[in-house]
Amino acid sequence: MGSLRWRLLALTCLLLTAGFALVGGVLDRSFVAALEQAQRDRLEAQLLTLLAVAEPDANDQLRLPYDLPEVRLNTPASGLYADIRDAQGRSVWQSRSALGLVFDPQLALPEPGQQRAAVQFSETGETLQTMTLGVVWEFNEGVSEFSGSRSAYFAVTVRESRASIQGQLAQFRRNLYWSFGAVAGLILLAMGALLGWLLRPLGRIENEIEAIEQGHATRLSKHYPNELTGVARNLNALLDAEQRRTQRYQETLANLAHSLKTPLAAARALVQRQASAGDNVELQQQLDRMQDIVRYQLSRPAASSADSMLHGRIDVVLVLNTLLSSLDKVYADKTVSAQLDAERTATFRGESGDLLEILGNVLDNAYKWCTSRVLVRLHHDGCSEGQFRIDIDDDGPGFPTDGAEAALTRGHRLDEATPGSGIGLSVVYDLVRDYGGDIQLLRSDQLGGARVALTLGVAN
């Protein structure tokens, strides 16, 4: 549930980043456009101010006062500059702020009555926004009625440094990014708290299902939100049905075992009273085989529930120690030296009877066929995620080179001279497969005899 919460927060963060980037881009472009328009408006106002204070002189040139209304035009290198050029592009006047400065590139002269905006650079590397206005000045003094009025073309140019715009833009972007970052952080915190509150019922369901898997509970609790009431109700119905099915299996097996126990006991008693010893031995073997076959068939319904979620978690090392201690007593006359090597513990999720059936059959075979040593190794080498492996080695004759896998077939025995029904390993094979595991019959590279490699699932 925690991973879902983090995925939702990551998706929210991604959407917020995309949204804020889009909004920030729009605001940034709008602010830049507003700053540039404000600067053009200031330059136009300066052009009109210069034209208002300009006066013609006797040489048909424009003369401006020494002290201009705009203080920055009177201050050298102030960032605001102005000049006037004639129709040939020659400078006829320059503000004191622009004295000694060269601007590049040269600007083309606009048509009379038109404005032209451009970007220039000073010799000091300063970026300037430039506005030029083309005007035709009428000179009326001393004009006769025959000669008409005199006029001359002038280009009035005002330049202003863009440093102020860039400074305002940098400050605006800093404020924008910090504001957006703070807002995004608050939204993420609020979303995290909201998701935690909204997903809490799902977390309860997850914890309760885990408790059911571990055998600490049998059904989900009540009082879920309306959106999850149906889910909880259906899961509880499924769990109840699973419990009833398992209980029916157990009762059926118990009844069947009890029903078969008495006839088999009676048959054994009748066999023992037979006069022919040869018939006794043969019939006794057939009864033993019948008992093993019945046990095998009874194990099938239990094995079919291997995928049930209503299982506890069983400590495999504890089960192995218990089985080895029991087998040491059963085969006390052989003085078997059994060793358990477990690199770390493993937990089996399933029926305890199934695990005892699997390990009991294989260990019993190892004790039966070994000379004096049995080695049991529990490890995780070569296993996929969620599995463990048990290697059971002995120092006996081992499996034959060809046909060892035939021992996994029900009723097949590798050594017909040895008593048995030949279904022990087939039971193990079926149970292991039902639990999604694997069984391999190999040659032991440590003791020289047989090795049975069991791969089973682990519950963490």
CSV table of C-alpha atoms in Angstrom, one decimal:
chain,number,residue,atom,x,y,z
A,1,MET,CA,0.0,0.0,0.0
A,2,GLY,CA,2.9,2.3,0.7
A,3,SER,CA,4.2,1.8,-2.9
A,4,LEU,CA,0.8,2.8,-4.2
A,5,ARG,CA,0.9,6.0,-2.1
A,6,TRP,CA,4.3,6.9,-3.4
A,7,ARG,CA,3.3,6.2,-7.0
A,8,LEU,CA,0.3,8.5,-6.6
A,9,LEU,CA,2.5,11.2,-5.0
A,10,ALA,CA,5.1,10.8,-7.8
A,11,LEU,CA,2.4,11.2,-10.4
A,12,THR,CA,1.0,14.2,-8.6
A,13,CYS,CA,4.5,15.7,-8.5
A,14,LEU,CA,4.9,15.1,-12.2
A,15,LEU,CA,1.5,16.7,-13.0
A,16,LEU,CA,2.3,19.7,-10.7
A,17,THR,CA,5.7,20.2,-12.4
A,18,ALA,CA,4.2,20.1,-15.8
A,19,GLY,CA,1.3,22.4,-14.8
A,20,PHE,CA,3.5,24.9,-13.0
A,21,ALA,CA,6.0,24.8,-15.9
A,22,LEU,CA,3.2,25.6,-18.4
A,23,VAL,CA,1.8,28.4,-16.2
A,24,GLY,CA,5.2,29.7,-15.3
A,25,GLY,CA,6.1,29.9,-19.0
A,26,VAL,CA,3.0,31.8,-19.8
A,27,LEU,CA,3.5,34.2,-16.9
A,28,ASP,CA,7.2,34.6,-17.8
A,29,ARG,CA,6.4,35.5,-21.5
A,30,SER,CA,3.6,37.8,-20.4
A,31,PHE,CA,5.9,39.6,-17.9
A,32,VAL,CA,8.7,39.9,-20.5
A,33,ALA,CA,6.2,41.3,-23.0
A,34,ALA,CA,4.9,43.8,-20.4
A,35,LEU,CA,8.5,44.9,-19.5
A,36,GLU,CA,9.4,45.5,-23.2
A,37,GLN,CA,6.2,47.3,-23.9
A,38,ALA,CA,6.8,49.6,-20.9
A,39,GLN,CA,10.3,50.3,-22.1
A,40,ARG,CA,9.0,51.2,-25.6
A,41,ASP,CA,6.4,53.5,-24.0
A,42,ARG,CA,9.2,55.2,-22.0
A,43,LEU,CA,11.3,55.7,-25.2
A,44,GLU,CA,8.4,57.1,-27.1
A,45,ALA,CA,7.8,59.6,-24.3
A,46,GLN,CA,11.4,60.6,-24.4
A,47,LEU,CA,11.2,61.1,-28.1
A,48,LEU,CA,8.2,63.4,-27.7
A,49,THR,CA,10.0,65.3,-24.9
A,50,LEU,CA,13.1,65.9,-27.1
A,51,LEU,CA,10.9,67.1,-30.0
A,52,ALA,CA,9.1,69.4,-27.6
A,53,VAL,CA,12.3,71.1,-26.4
A,54,ALA,CA,14.0,71.2,-29.8
A,55,GLU,CA,14.4,74.6,-31.5
A,56,PRO,CA,15.7,75.5,-35.0
A,57,ASP,CA,18.8,77.6,-35.4
A,58,ALA,CA,19.9,80.0,-38.1
A,59,ASN,CA,21.6,77.2,-40.0
A,60,ASP,CA,18.4,75.2,-40.4
A,61,GLN,CA,19.5,72.8,-37.7
A,62,LEU,CA,17.8,71.7,-34.5
A,63,ARG,CA,19.1,73.0,-31.2
A,64,LEU,CA,18.4,71.5,-27.8
A,65,PRO,CA,18.9,73.0,-24.4
A,66,TYR,CA,22.1,72.2,-22.5
A,67,ASP,CA,20.1,70.8,-19.5
A,68,LEU,CA,17.4,68.4,-20.7
A,69,PRO,CA,14.3,67.6,-18.6
A,70,GLU,CA,15.4,64.0,-18.2
A,71,VAL,CA,18.3,64.0,-15.8
A,72,ARG,CA,19.8,60.8,-17.1
A,73,LEU,CA,20.4,62.4,-20.5
A,74,ASN,CA,22.7,64.9,-18.8
A,75,THR,CA,24.7,62.2,-16.9
A,76,PRO,CA,27.5,60.4,-18.8
A,77,ALA,CA,27.0,56.6,-19.1
A,78,SER,CA,23.7,56.7,-17.3
A,79,GLY,CA,22.1,54.1,-19.5
A,80,LEU,CA,19.8,56.5,-21.3
A,81,TYR,CA,21.2,58.1,-24.5
A,82,ALA,CA,19.8,60.3,-27.3
A,83,ASP,CA,21.1,61.7,-30.6
A,84,ILE,CA,19.8,63.4,-33.8
A,85,ARG,CA,21.0,62.7,-37.3
A,86,ASP,CA,20.3,64.4,-40.6
A,87,ALA,CA,19.2,62.9,-43.9
A,88,GLN,CA,22.8,61.8,-44.7
A,89,GLY,CA,23.1,60.0,-41.3
A,90,ARG,CA,25.5,62.6,-39.9
A,91,SER,CA,25.1,63.3,-36.2
A,92,VAL,CA,23.8,66.9,-35.6
A,93,TRP,CA,23.3,66.5,-31.8
A,94,GLN,CA,24.2,64.1,-29.0
A,95,SER,CA,23.1,64.0,-25.4
A,96,ARG,CA,25.9,64.4,-22.8
A,97,SER,CA,25.2,60.9,-21.6
A,98,ALA,CA,26.3,59.5,-25.0
A,99,LEU,CA,29.4,61.6,-25.4
A,100,GLY,CA,32.4,59.4,-26.5
A,101,LEU,CA,30.2,56.3,-27.0
A,102,VAL,CA,29.9,54.3,-30.2
A,103,PHE,CA,26.9,52.2,-30.9
A,104,ASP,CA,26.7,49.2,-33.1
A,105,PRO,CA,25.2,48.3,-35.5
A,106,GLN,CA,24.4,51.4,-37.4
A,107,LEU,CA,20.7,52.0,-37.7
A,108,ALA,CA,18.8,52.6,-40.9
A,109,LEU,CA,16.9,55.8,-41.1
A,110,PRO,CA,13.1,55.4,-40.9
A,111,GLU,CA,10.6,57.1,-43.2
A,112,PRO,CA,9.2,60.4,-42.0
A,113,GLY,CA,6.5,59.9,-39.4
A,114,GLN,CA,7.6,56.3,-38.8
A,115,GLN,CA,9.2,54.7,-35.8
A,116,ARG,CA,11.7,51.9,-35.9
A,117,ALA,CA,12.8,49.7,-32.9
A,118,ALA,CA,16.0,47.8,-32.7
A,119,VAL,CA,18.6,46.4,-30.4
A,120,GLN,CA,22.1,47.9,-30.3
A,121,PHE,CA,25.3,47.3,-28.3
A,122,SER,CA,27.6,49.9,-26.9
A,123,GLU,CA,31.3,49.6,-27.1
A,124,THR,CA,31.3,48.5,-23.4
A,125,GLY,CA,29.1,45.5,-24.3
A,126,GLU,CA,25.9,47.1,-22.9
A,127,THR,CA,22.6,45.9,-24.5
A,128,LEU,CA,20.4,48.8,-25.6
A,129,GLN,CA,16.8,49.0,-26.7
A,130,THR,CA,16.6,51.7,-29.4
A,131,MET,CA,13.7,53.7,-30.7
A,132,THR,CA,14.1,56.0,-33.8
A,133,LEU,CA,11.6,58.5,-35.1
A,134,GLY,CA,11.8,60.1,-38.6
A,135,VAL,CA,10.6,63.7,-38.7
A,136,VAL,CA,10.5,66.5,-41.3
A,137,TRP,CA,11.1,69.9,-39.7
A,138,GLU,CA,9.6,73.0,-41.3
A,139,PHE,CA,11.7,76.2,-41.2
A,140,ASN,CA,9.5,79.3,-41.7
A,141,GLU,CA,11.7,82.2,-40.7
A,142,GLY,CA,12.7,84.5,-43.6
A,143,VAL,CA,10.7,82.6,-46.2
A,144,SER,CA,9.4,84.7,-49.1
A,145,GLU,CA,6.1,84.2,-50.8
A,146,PHE,CA,7.9,83.1,-53.9
A,147,SER,CA,10.4,80.7,-52.5
A,148,GLY,CA,8.1,78.8,-50.2
A,149,SER,CA,9.0,77.2,-46.8
A,150,ARG,CA,12.1,75.2,-46.2
A,151,SER,CA,12.2,71.8,-44.5
A,152,ALA,CA,14.8,69.2,-43.4
A,153,TYR,CA,14.7,65.5,-42.4
A,154,PHE,CA,15.9,64.5,-39.0
A,155,ALA,CA,16.1,61.1,-37.3
A,156,VAL,CA,15.7,61.4,-33.5
A,157,THR,CA,17.0,58.3,-31.6
A,158,VAL,CA,16.7,57.4,-27.9
A,159,ARG,CA,18.5,54.4,-26.4
A,160,GLU,CA,18.0,52.7,-23.0
A,161,SER,CA,19.9,49.9,-21.4
A,162,ARG,CA,18.1,46.6,-21.0
A,163,ALA,CA,19.9,45.9,-17.7
A,164,SER,CA,17.0,47.2,-15.7
A,165,ILE,CA,14.6,44.9,-17.6
A,166,GLN,CA,16.9,42.0,-17.1
A,167,GLY,CA,17.2,42.7,-13.4
A,168,GLN,CA,13.5,42.9,-13.0
A,169,LEU,CA,13.0,39.8,-15.0
A,170,ALA,CA,15.6,37.9,-12.9
A,171,GLN,CA,13.9,39.0,-9.7
A,172,PHE,CA,10.5,38.1,-11.0
A,173,ARG,CA,11.7,34.6,-12.0
A,174,ARG,CA,13.2,34.0,-8.6
A,175,ASN,CA,10.0,35.0,-6.9
A,176,LEU,CA,8.0,32.9,-9.3
A,177,TYR,CA,10.1,29.8,-8.9
A,178,TRP,CA,10.2,30.1,-5.1
A,179,SER,CA,6.5,30.7,-4.9
A,180,PHE,CA,5.7,27.8,-7.2
A,181,GLY,CA,8.0,25.6,-5.3
A,182,ALA,CA,6.4,26.5,-1.9
A,183,VAL,CA,2.9,26.0,-3.3
A,184,ALA,CA,3.9,22.7,-4.9
A,185,GLY,CA,5.4,21.5,-1.6
A,186,LEU,CA,2.3,22.5,0.3
A,187,ILE,CA,0.1,20.7,-2.3
A,188,LEU,CA,2.3,17.6,-2.1
A,189,LEU,CA,2.1,17.6,1.7
A,190,ALA,CA,-1.6,18.0,1.6
A,191,MET,CA,-1.9,15.3,-1.1
A,192,GLY,CA,0.3,12.9,1.0
A,193,ALA,CA,-1.9,13.4,4.1
A,194,LEU,CA,-5.1,13.1,2.0
A,195,LEU,CA,-3.9,9.9,0.3
A,196,GLY,CA,-2.8,8.5,3.6
A,197,TRP,CA,-6.3,9.1,4.9
A,198,LEU,CA,-8.0,7.8,1.8
A,199,LEU,CA,-5.8,4.7,1.5
A,200,ARG,CA,-6.0,3.8,5.2
A,201,PRO,CA,-8.9,1.3,4.6
A,202,LEU,CA,-7.0,-0.4,1.8
A,203,GLY,CA,-4.0,-0.6,4.2
A,204,ARG,CA,-6.3,-2.3,6.7
A,205,ILE,CA,-7.4,-4.8,4.1
A,206,GLU,CA,-3.8,-5.5,3.2
A,207,ASN,CA,-2.8,-6.1,6.8
A,208,GLU,CA,-5.8,-8.3,7.5
A,209,ILE,CA,-5.1,-10.4,4.4
A,210,GLU,CA,-1.5,-10.8,5.5
A,211,ALA,CA,-2.7,-11.9,9.0
A,212,ILE,CA,-5.0,-14.4,7.3
A,213,GLU,CA,-2.1,-15.7,5.2
A,214,GLN,CA,0.0,-16.1,8.4
A,215,GLY,CA,-2.8,-18.0,10.2
A,216,HIS,CA,-3.5,-15.2,12.8
A,217,ALA,CA,-7.0,-14.5,11.5
A,218,THR,CA,-9.7,-16.2,9.5
A,219,ARG,CA,-11.7,-13.4,8.0
A,220,LEU,CA,-11.8,-9.6,7.4
A,221,SER,CA,-13.2,-7.2,10.0
A,222,LYS,CA,-16.2,-5.0,9.4
A,223,HIS,CA,-16.8,-1.2,9.3
A,224,TYR,CA,-15.2,-0.4,6.0
A,225,PRO,CA,-16.2,2.6,3.9
A,226,ASN,CA,-19.1,2.1,1.5
A,227,GLU,CA,-16.8,1.8,-1.5
A,228,LEU,CA,-15.0,-1.2,0.1
A,229,THR,CA,-17.9,-2.9,1.9
A,230,GLY,CA,-18.7,-5.0,-1.1
A,231,VAL,CA,-15.1,-6.1,-1.5
A,232,ALA,CA,-14.8,-7.1,2.2
A,233,ARG,CA,-18.1,-8.9,2.1
A,234,ASN,CA,-17.1,-10.9,-1.0
A,235,LEU,CA,-13.7,-11.7,0.4
A,236,ASN,CA,-15.2,-13.0,3.6
A,237,ALA,CA,-17.7,-15.1,1.7
A,238,LEU,CA,-14.8,-16.6,-0.3
A,239,LEU,CA,-12.8,-17.3,2.9
A,240,ASP,CA,-15.8,-18.9,4.6
A,241,ALA,CA,-16.3,-21.1,1.5
A,242,GLU,CA,-12.6,-22.1,1.6
A,243,GLN,CA,-12.8,-22.9,5.2
A,244,ARG,CA,-15.9,-25.1,4.7
A,245,ARG,CA,-14.3,-26.9,1.8
A,246,THR,CA,-11.1,-27.6,3.8
A,247,GLN,CA,-13.1,-28.8,6.7
A,248,ARG,CA,-15.1,-31.1,4.4
A,249,TYR,CA,-11.9,-32.6,3.0
A,250,GLN,CA,-10.5,-33.2,6.5
A,251,GLU,CA,-13.7,-34.8,7.7
A,252,THR,CA,-14.0,-37.0,4.6
A,253,LEU,CA,-10.4,-38.1,4.9
A,254,ALA,CA,-10.9,-38.9,8.6
A,255,ASN,CA,-14.1,-40.9,7.9
A,256,LEU,CA,-12.5,-42.8,5.0
A,257,ALA,CA,-9.3,-43.6,7.0
A,258,HIS,CA,-11.5,-44.9,9.8
A,259,SER,CA,-13.6,-46.9,7.5
A,260,LEU,CA,-10.6,-48.6,5.8
A,261,LYS,CA,-8.7,-49.2,9.0
A,262,THR,CA,-10.9,-52.0,10.3
A,263,PRO,CA,-11.1,-54.0,7.1
A,264,LEU,CA,-7.4,-53.9,6.6
A,265,ALA,CA,-6.8,-55.0,10.2
A,266,ALA,CA,-9.2,-57.9,9.7
A,267,ALA,CA,-7.5,-58.9,6.5
A,268,ARG,CA,-4.1,-58.9,8.2
A,269,ALA,CA,-5.4,-61.1,11.0
A,270,LEU,CA,-6.8,-63.6,8.5
A,271,VAL,CA,-3.6,-63.7,6.6
A,272,GLN,CA,-1.6,-64.5,9.8
A,273,ARG,CA,-3.9,-67.5,10.4
A,274,GLN,CA,-3.2,-69.0,6.9
A,275,ALA,CA,-1.3,-72.3,6.9
A,276,SER,CA,0.9,-71.6,3.9
A,277,ALA,CA,3.9,-69.5,4.7
A,278,GLY,CA,4.6,-68.6,1.1
A,279,ASP,CA,1.0,-67.4,0.6
A,280,ASN,CA,1.4,-65.4,3.8
A,281,VAL,CA,4.4,-63.5,2.6
A,282,GLU,CA,2.9,-62.8,-0.8
A,283,LEU,CA,-0.5,-61.8,0.6
A,284,GLN,CA,1.2,-59.6,3.3
A,285,GLN,CA,3.1,-57.7,0.6
A,286,GLN,CA,-0.1,-57.1,-1.4
A,287,LEU,CA,-1.8,-55.8,1.8
A,288,ASP,CA,1.1,-53.5,2.4
A,289,ARG,CA,0.9,-52.3,-1.1
A,290,MET,CA,-2.9,-51.7,-0.7
A,291,GLN,CA,-2.2,-49.7,2.5
A,292,ASP,CA,0.4,-47.5,0.7
A,293,ILE,CA,-1.9,-47.0,-2.3
A,294,VAL,CA,-4.8,-46.0,0.0
A,295,ARG,CA,-2.4,-43.6,1.8
A,296,TYR,CA,-1.4,-42.1,-1.6
A,297,GLN,CA,-4.9,-41.7,-2.8
A,298,LEU,CA,-5.9,-40.0,0.5
A,299,SER,CA,-3.1,-37.5,0.1
A,300,ARG,CA,-4.5,-36.2,-3.2
A,301,PRO,CA,-7.4,-34.1,-1.8
A,302,ALA,CA,-5.1,-32.6,0.7
A,303,ALA,CA,-2.5,-31.8,-2.0
A,304,SER,CA,-5.2,-30.1,-4.1
A,305,SER,CA,-5.4,-27.4,-1.5
A,306,ALA,CA,-1.8,-26.5,-1.8
A,307,ASP,CA,-2.7,-23.1,-3.3
A,308,SER,CA,-5.0,-22.2,-0.4
A,309,MET,CA,-4.3,-19.0,1.3
A,310,LEU,CA,-5.5,-20.3,4.7
A,311,HIS,CA,-2.2,-21.8,5.7
A,312,GLY,CA,0.2,-21.0,8.5
A,313,ARG,CA,3.9,-20.5,8.1
A,314,ILE,CA,6.0,-23.4,9.1
A,315,ASP,CA,9.7,-23.3,10.2
A,316,VAL,CA,11.4,-25.8,7.9
A,317,VAL,CA,14.5,-26.1,10.1
A,318,LEU,CA,12.4,-27.1,13.1
A,319,VAL,CA,10.6,-29.8,11.0
A,320,LEU,CA,13.9,-31.2,9.7
A,321,ASN,CA,15.3,-31.5,13.2
A,322,THR,CA,12.1,-33.2,14.4
A,323,LEU,CA,12.2,-35.7,11.5
A,324,LEU,CA,16.0,-36.4,11.9
A,325,SER,CA,15.5,-37.1,15.6
A,326,SER,CA,12.6,-39.5,14.9
A,327,LEU,CA,14.5,-41.4,12.2
A,328,ASP,CA,17.6,-41.7,14.4
A,329,LYS,CA,15.4,-43.7,16.8
A,330,VAL,CA,13.7,-45.8,14.0
A,331,TYR,CA,17.1,-46.7,12.4
A,332,ALA,CA,19.0,-46.9,15.7
A,333,ASP,CA,20.4,-50.3,14.6
A,334,LYS,CA,22.2,-48.7,11.7
A,335,THR,CA,23.9,-46.0,13.7
A,336,VAL,CA,23.3,-43.4,11.0
A,337,SER,CA,25.3,-40.1,11.3
A,338,ALA,CA,22.9,-37.4,10.1
A,339,GLN,CA,24.1,-33.8,9.7
A,340,LEU,CA,21.9,-30.7,9.1
A,341,ASP,CA,23.5,-27.7,7.4
A,342,ALA,CA,21.2,-24.7,7.2
A,343,GLU,CA,22.8,-21.4,6.0
A,344,ARG,CA,19.6,-19.5,7.1
A,345,THR,CA,16.1,-20.3,8.1
A,346,ALA,CA,13.3,-20.7,5.6
A,347,THR,CA,9.5,-20.7,6.1
A,348,PHE,CA,7.1,-22.9,4.3
A,349,ARG,CA,3.5,-21.7,3.7
A,350,GLY,CA,1.3,-24.7,3.4
A,351,GLU,CA,-0.2,-27.7,5.2
A,352,SER,CA,2.2,-29.0,7.9
A,353,GLY,CA,1.1,-32.6,6.9
A,354,ASP,CA,2.2,-31.9,3.3
A,355,LEU,CA,5.7,-30.8,4.4
A,356,LEU,CA,6.0,-33.8,6.7
A,357,GLU,CA,4.9,-36.1,3.9
A,358,ILE,CA,7.5,-34.6,1.5
A,359,LEU,CA,10.5,-34.5,3.8
A,360,GLY,CA,9.5,-37.7,5.7
A,361,ASN,CA,9.5,-39.8,2.5
A,362,VAL,CA,12.8,-38.5,1.2
A,363,LEU,CA,14.6,-38.7,4.6
A,364,ASP,CA,13.2,-42.2,5.2
A,365,ASN,CA,14.6,-43.3,1.8
A,366,ALA,CA,18.0,-41.7,2.7
A,367,TYR,CA,18.2,-43.6,6.0
A,368,LYS,CA,17.0,-46.8,4.4
A,369,TRP,CA,19.6,-46.8,1.6
A,370,CYS,CA,22.6,-45.1,3.2
A,371,THR,CA,25.6,-46.9,4.6
A,372,SER,CA,26.2,-44.7,7.6
A,373,ARG,CA,25.9,-41.0,6.6
A,374,VAL,CA,23.1,-38.6,5.6
A,375,LEU,CA,23.6,-34.9,4.9
A,376,VAL,CA,20.8,-32.4,4.7
A,377,ARG,CA,21.6,-29.0,3.4
A,378,LEU,CA,19.1,-26.1,3.4
A,379,HIS,CA,20.2,-23.2,1.1
A,380,HIS,CA,19.0,-20.6,-1.5
A,381,ASP,CA,21.7,-21.1,-4.2
A,382,GLY,CA,20.2,-21.1,-7.7
A,383,CYS,CA,16.7,-20.4,-6.4
A,384,SER,CA,14.4,-17.8,-7.8
A,385,GLU,CA,12.8,-15.1,-5.6
A,386,GLY,CA,10.6,-16.6,-2.9
A,387,GLN,CA,12.1,-20.2,-3.0
A,388,PHE,CA,14.5,-22.3,-1.1
A,389,ARG,CA,16.2,-25.7,-1.7
A,390,ILE,CA,16.9,-28.8,0.4
A,391,ASP,CA,19.5,-31.3,-0.8
A,392,ILE,CA,19.3,-34.6,1.0
A,393,ASP,CA,22.5,-36.7,0.3
A,394,ASP,CA,23.4,-40.2,1.5
A,395,ASP,CA,26.5,-42.5,1.1
A,396,GLY,CA,24.5,-45.5,-0.3
A,397,PRO,CA,24.5,-47.0,-3.8
A,398,GLY,CA,22.8,-43.9,-5.3
A,399,PHE,CA,20.4,-43.8,-8.3
A,400,PRO,CA,21.2,-45.6,-11.5
A,401,THR,CA,22.8,-43.7,-14.3
A,402,ASP,CA,19.8,-44.3,-16.6
A,403,GLY,CA,16.2,-44.3,-15.6
A,404,ALA,CA,16.5,-42.5,-12.2
A,405,GLU,CA,13.5,-40.3,-13.0
A,406,ALA,CA,11.3,-43.5,-13.3
A,407,ALA,CA,11.3,-43.6,-9.5
A,408,LEU,CA,8.9,-40.6,-9.6
A,409,THR,CA,6.3,-42.7,-11.3
A,410,ARG,CA,3.7,-44.3,-9.1
A,411,GLY,CA,4.3,-48.0,-8.5
A,412,HIS,CA,7.8,-48.1,-10.0
A,413,ARG,CA,10.7,-49.3,-7.8
A,414,LEU,CA,14.3,-49.1,-8.8
A,415,ASP,CA,15.1,-52.2,-6.7
A,416,GLU,CA,12.4,-54.8,-6.8
A,417,ALA,CA,14.2,-56.9,-4.2
A,418,THR,CA,13.6,-54.4,-1.5
A,419,PRO,CA,10.2,-54.3,0.2
A,420,GLY,CA,8.0,-51.4,-0.6
A,421,SER,CA,5.2,-50.2,-2.8
A,422,GLY,CA,7.1,-47.7,-5.0
A,423,ILE,CA,4.8,-44.8,-4.4
A,424,GLY,CA,6.7,-42.8,-1.8
A,425,LEU,CA,8.7,-40.6,-4.2
A,426,SER,CA,5.6,-40.2,-6.5
A,427,VAL,CA,3.7,-38.8,-3.5
A,428,VAL,CA,6.5,-36.4,-3.0
A,429,TYR,CA,6.7,-35.5,-6.7
A,430,ASP,CA,2.9,-34.7,-6.8
A,431,LEU,CA,3.0,-32.6,-3.6
A,432,VAL,CA,6.0,-30.7,-4.7
A,433,ARG,CA,4.5,-29.9,-8.0
A,434,ASP,CA,1.2,-28.8,-6.3
A,435,TYR,CA,3.3,-26.2,-4.4
A,436,GLY,CA,5.0,-25.0,-7.5
A,437,GLY,CA,8.3,-26.6,-6.7
A,438,ASP,CA,10.6,-29.1,-8.3
A,439,ILE,CA,12.4,-32.4,-7.4
A,440,GLN,CA,15.6,-33.8,-9.0
A,441,LEU,CA,17.2,-37.2,-8.5
A,442,LEU,CA,21.0,-36.7,-8.7
A,443,ARG,CA,24.3,-38.2,-7.7
A,444,SER,CA,25.8,-36.7,-4.5
A,445,ASP,CA,29.2,-35.1,-5.1
A,446,GLN,CA,29.9,-35.0,-1.3
A,447,LEU,CA,28.9,-38.5,-0.1
A,448,GLY,CA,29.0,-40.4,-3.4
A,449,GLY,CA,25.5,-41.8,-3.0
A,450,ALA,CA,22.1,-40.4,-4.0
A,451,ARG,CA,21.0,-36.8,-3.8
A,452,VAL,CA,17.3,-35.7,-3.8
A,453,ALA,CA,17.1,-31.9,-4.5
A,454,LEU,CA,13.8,-30.4,-3.4
A,455,THR,CA,12.9,-26.8,-4.4
A,456,LEU,CA,10.0,-25.3,-2.5
A,457,GLY,CA,8.4,-21.9,-2.0
A,458,VAL,CA,9.3,-19.7,0.9
A,459,ALA,CA,7.1,-17.1,2.6
A,460,ASN,CA,8.9,-14.1,3.9
